[in-house]
PDB file of C-alpha atoms and ligand atoms in Angstrom:
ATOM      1  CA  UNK A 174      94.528  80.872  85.035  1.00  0.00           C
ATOM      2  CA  UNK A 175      90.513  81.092  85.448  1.00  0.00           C
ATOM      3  CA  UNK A 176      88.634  83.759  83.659  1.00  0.00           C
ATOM      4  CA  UNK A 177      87.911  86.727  85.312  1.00  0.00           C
ATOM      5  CA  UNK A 178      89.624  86.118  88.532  1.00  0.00           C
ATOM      6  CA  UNK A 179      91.337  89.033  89.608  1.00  0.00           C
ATOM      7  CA  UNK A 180      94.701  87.651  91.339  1.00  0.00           C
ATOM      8  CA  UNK A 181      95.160  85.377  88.483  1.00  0.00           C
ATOM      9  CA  UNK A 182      95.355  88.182  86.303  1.00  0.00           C
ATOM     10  CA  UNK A 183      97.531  90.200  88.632  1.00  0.00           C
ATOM     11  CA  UNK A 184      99.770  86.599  89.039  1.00  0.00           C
ATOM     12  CA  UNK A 185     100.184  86.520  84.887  1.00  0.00           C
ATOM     13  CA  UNK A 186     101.155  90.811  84.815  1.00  0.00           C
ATOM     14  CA  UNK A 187      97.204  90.996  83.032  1.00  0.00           C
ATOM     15  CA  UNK A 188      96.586  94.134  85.904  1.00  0.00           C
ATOM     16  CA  UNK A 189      99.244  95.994  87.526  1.00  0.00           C
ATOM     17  CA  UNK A 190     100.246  95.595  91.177  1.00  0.00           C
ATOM     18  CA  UNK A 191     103.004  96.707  93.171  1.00  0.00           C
ATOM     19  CA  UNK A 192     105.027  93.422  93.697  1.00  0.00           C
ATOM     20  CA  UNK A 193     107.049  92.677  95.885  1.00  0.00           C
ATOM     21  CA  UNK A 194     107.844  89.232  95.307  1.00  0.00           C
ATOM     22  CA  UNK A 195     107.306  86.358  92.754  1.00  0.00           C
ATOM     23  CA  UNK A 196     108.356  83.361  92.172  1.00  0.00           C
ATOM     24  CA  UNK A 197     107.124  80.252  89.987  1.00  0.00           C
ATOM     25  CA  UNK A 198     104.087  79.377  92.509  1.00  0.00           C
ATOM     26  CA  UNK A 199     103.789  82.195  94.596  1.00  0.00           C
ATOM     27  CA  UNK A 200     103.451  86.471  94.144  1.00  0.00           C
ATOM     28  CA  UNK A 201     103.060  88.851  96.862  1.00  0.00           C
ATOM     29  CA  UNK A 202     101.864  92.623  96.239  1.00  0.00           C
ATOM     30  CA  UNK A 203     100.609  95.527  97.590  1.00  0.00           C
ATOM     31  CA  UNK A 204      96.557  95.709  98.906  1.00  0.00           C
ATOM     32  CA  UNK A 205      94.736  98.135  96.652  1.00  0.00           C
ATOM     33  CA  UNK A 206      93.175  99.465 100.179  1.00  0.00           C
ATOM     34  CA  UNK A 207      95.531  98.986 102.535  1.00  0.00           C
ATOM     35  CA  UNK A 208      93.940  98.039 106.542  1.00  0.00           C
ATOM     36  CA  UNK A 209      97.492  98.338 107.718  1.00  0.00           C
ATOM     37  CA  UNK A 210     100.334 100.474 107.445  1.00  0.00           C
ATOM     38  CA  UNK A 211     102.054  97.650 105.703  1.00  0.00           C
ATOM     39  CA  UNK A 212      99.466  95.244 104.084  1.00  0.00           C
ATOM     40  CA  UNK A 213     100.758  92.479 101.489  1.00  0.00           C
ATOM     41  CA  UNK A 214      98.770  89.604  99.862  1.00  0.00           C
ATOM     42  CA  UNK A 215     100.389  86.444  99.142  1.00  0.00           C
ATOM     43  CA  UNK A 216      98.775  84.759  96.798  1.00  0.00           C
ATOM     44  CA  UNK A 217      99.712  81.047  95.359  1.00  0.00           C
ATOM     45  CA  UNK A 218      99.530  81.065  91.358  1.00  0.00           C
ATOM     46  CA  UNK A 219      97.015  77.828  91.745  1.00  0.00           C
ATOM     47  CA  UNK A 220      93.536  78.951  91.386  1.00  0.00           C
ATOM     48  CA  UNK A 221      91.359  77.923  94.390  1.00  0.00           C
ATOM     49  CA  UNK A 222      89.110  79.824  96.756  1.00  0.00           C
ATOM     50  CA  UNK A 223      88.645  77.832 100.016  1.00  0.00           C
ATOM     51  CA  UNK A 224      90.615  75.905 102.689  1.00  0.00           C
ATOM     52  CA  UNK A 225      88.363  73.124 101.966  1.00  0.00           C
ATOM     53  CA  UNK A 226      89.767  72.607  98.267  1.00  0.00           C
ATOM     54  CA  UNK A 227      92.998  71.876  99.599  1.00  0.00           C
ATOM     55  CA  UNK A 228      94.495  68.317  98.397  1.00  0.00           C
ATOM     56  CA  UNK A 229      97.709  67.280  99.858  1.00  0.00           C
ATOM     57  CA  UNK A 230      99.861  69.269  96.965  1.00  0.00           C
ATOM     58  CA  UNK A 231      97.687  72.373  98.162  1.00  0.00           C
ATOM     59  CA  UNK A 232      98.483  71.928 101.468  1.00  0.00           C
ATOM     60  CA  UNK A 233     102.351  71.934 101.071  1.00  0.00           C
ATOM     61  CA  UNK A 234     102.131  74.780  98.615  1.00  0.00           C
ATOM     62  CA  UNK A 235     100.421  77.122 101.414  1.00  0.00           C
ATOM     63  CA  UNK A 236     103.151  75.934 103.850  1.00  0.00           C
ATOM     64  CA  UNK A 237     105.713  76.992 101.577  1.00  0.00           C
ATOM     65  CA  UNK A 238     103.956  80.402 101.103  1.00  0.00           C
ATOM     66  CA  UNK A 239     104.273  80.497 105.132  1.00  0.00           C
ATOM     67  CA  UNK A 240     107.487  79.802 104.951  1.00  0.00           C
ATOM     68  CA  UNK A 241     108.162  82.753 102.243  1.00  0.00           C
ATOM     69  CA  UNK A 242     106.766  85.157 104.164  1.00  0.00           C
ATOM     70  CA  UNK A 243     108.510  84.349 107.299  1.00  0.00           C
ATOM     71  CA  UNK A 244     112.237  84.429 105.211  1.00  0.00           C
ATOM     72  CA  UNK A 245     111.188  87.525 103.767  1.00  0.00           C
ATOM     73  CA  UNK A 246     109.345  89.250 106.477  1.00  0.00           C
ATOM     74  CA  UNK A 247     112.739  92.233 107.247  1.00  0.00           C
ATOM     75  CA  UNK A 248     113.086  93.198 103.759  1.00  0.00           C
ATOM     76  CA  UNK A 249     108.979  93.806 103.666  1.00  0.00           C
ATOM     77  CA  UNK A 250     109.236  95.931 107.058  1.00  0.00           C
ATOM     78  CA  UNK A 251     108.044  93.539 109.029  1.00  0.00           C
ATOM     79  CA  UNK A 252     111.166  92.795 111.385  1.00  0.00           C
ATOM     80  CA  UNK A 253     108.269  93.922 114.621  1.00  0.00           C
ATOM     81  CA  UNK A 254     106.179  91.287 113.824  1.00  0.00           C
ATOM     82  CA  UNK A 255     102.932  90.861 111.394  1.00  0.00           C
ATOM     83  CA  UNK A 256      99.290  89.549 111.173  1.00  0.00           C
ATOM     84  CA  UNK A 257      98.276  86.962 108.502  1.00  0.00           C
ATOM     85  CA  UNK A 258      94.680  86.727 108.074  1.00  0.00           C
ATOM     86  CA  UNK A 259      92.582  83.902 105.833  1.00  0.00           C
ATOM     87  CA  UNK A 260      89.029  85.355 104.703  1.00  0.00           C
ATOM     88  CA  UNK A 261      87.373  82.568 104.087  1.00  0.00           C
ATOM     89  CA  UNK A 262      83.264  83.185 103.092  1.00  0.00           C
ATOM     90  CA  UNK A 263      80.621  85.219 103.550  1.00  0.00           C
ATOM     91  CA  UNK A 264      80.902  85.851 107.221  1.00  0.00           C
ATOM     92  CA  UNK A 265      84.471  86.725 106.934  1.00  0.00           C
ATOM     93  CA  UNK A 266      84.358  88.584 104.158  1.00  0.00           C
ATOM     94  CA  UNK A 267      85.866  87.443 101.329  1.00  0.00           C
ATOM     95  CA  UNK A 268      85.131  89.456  98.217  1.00  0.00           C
ATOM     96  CA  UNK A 269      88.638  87.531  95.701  1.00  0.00           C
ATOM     97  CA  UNK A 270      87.525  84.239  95.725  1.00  0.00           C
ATOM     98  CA  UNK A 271      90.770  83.097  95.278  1.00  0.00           C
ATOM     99  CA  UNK A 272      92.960  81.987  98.074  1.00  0.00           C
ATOM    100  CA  UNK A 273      94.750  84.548 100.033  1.00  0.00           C
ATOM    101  CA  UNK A 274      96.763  85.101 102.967  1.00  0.00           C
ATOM    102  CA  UNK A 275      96.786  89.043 104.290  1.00  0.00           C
ATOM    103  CA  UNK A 276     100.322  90.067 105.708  1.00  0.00           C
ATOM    104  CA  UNK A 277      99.689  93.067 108.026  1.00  0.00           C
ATOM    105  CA  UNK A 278     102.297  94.879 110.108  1.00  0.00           C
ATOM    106  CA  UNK A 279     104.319  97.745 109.761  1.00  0.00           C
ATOM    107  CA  UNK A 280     102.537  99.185 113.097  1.00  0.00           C
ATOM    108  CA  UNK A 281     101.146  97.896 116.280  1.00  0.00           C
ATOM    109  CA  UNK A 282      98.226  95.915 115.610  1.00  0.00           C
ATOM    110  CA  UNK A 283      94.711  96.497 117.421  1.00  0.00           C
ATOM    111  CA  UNK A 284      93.306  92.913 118.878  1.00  0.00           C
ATOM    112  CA  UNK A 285      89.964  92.524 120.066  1.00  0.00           C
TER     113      UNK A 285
HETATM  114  P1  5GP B 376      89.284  89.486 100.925  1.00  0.00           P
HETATM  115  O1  5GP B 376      88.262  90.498 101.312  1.00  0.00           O
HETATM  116  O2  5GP B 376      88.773  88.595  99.795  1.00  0.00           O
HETATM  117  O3  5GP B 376      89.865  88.689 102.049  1.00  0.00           O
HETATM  118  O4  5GP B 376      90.511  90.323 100.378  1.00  0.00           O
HETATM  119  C1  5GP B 376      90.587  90.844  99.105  1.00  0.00           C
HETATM  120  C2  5GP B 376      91.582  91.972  99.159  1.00  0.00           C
HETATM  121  O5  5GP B 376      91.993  92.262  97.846  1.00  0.00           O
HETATM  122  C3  5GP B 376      91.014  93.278  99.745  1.00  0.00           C
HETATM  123  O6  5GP B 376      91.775  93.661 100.877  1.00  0.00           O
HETATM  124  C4  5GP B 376      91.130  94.262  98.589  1.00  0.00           C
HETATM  125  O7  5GP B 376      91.512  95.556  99.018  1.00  0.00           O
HETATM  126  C5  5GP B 376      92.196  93.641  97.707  1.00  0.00           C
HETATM  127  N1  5GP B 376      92.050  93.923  96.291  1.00  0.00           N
HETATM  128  C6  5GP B 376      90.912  93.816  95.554  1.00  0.00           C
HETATM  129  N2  5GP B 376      91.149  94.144  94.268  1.00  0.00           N
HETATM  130  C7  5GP B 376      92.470  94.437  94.197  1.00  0.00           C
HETATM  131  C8  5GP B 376      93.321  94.844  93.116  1.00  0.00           C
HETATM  132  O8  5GP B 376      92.911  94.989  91.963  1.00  0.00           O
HETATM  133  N3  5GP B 376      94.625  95.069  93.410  1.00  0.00           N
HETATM  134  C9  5GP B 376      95.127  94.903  94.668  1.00  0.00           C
HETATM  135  N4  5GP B 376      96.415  95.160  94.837  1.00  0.00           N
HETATM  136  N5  5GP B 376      94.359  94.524  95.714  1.00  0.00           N
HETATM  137  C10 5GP B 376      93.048  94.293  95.470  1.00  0.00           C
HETATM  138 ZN1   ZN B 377      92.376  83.076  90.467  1.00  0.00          ZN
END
């Protein structure tokens, strides 16, 4: 847990969210603001911000959170098919500068 990061409080229950899964490495919950008619954000429990902080362990952990959301993907509406998206920096956008991966679907998806 770092201090003051706002998905590591939501991962230890410090702020509510609207979870939809958890498990010992991984949550998933509702965006605040959603950009999608269903938007999710997985989020591993391991504090990091940036692709580029990934070690080996890292690495398997964010296939596994792949994995998760492809098993899970019907009972989260998203039989149709989904989006992930990785903000990663400035350009992109980030603003939680802790790792994320967005899960958007629910709807068709503009592309473009
Ligand atoms: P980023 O812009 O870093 O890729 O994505 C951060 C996302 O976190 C945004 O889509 C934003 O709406 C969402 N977010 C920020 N604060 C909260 C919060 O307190 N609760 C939830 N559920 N989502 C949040
Ligand atoms: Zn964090």
């Amino acid at each position: 847990m770092t201090d003051n990061c706002i998905f590591c409080k939501i991962a230890a229950g410090e702020i509510p969210s609207q979870k939809v899964y958890e498990d010992e490495e991984t949550v998933v919950f509702r965006d605040i603001e959603p950009k999608a008619k269903i938007h999710l954000l997985c989020v591993p429990k391991d504090h990091f911000a940036y692709l580029s902080e990934l070690t080996e362990v890292r690495a398997r952990l964010l296939g596994r959170l792949m994995q998760k959301i492809a098993e899970h993907k019907d009972e989260w509406g998203l039989s149709q098919g989904y989006r992930l998206v990785i903000n990663q920096g400035e350009n992109a956008g980030q603003t939680v500068n802790h790792l994320h991966i967005h899960v958007l679907g629910g709807e068709t998806l503009e592309w473009e």
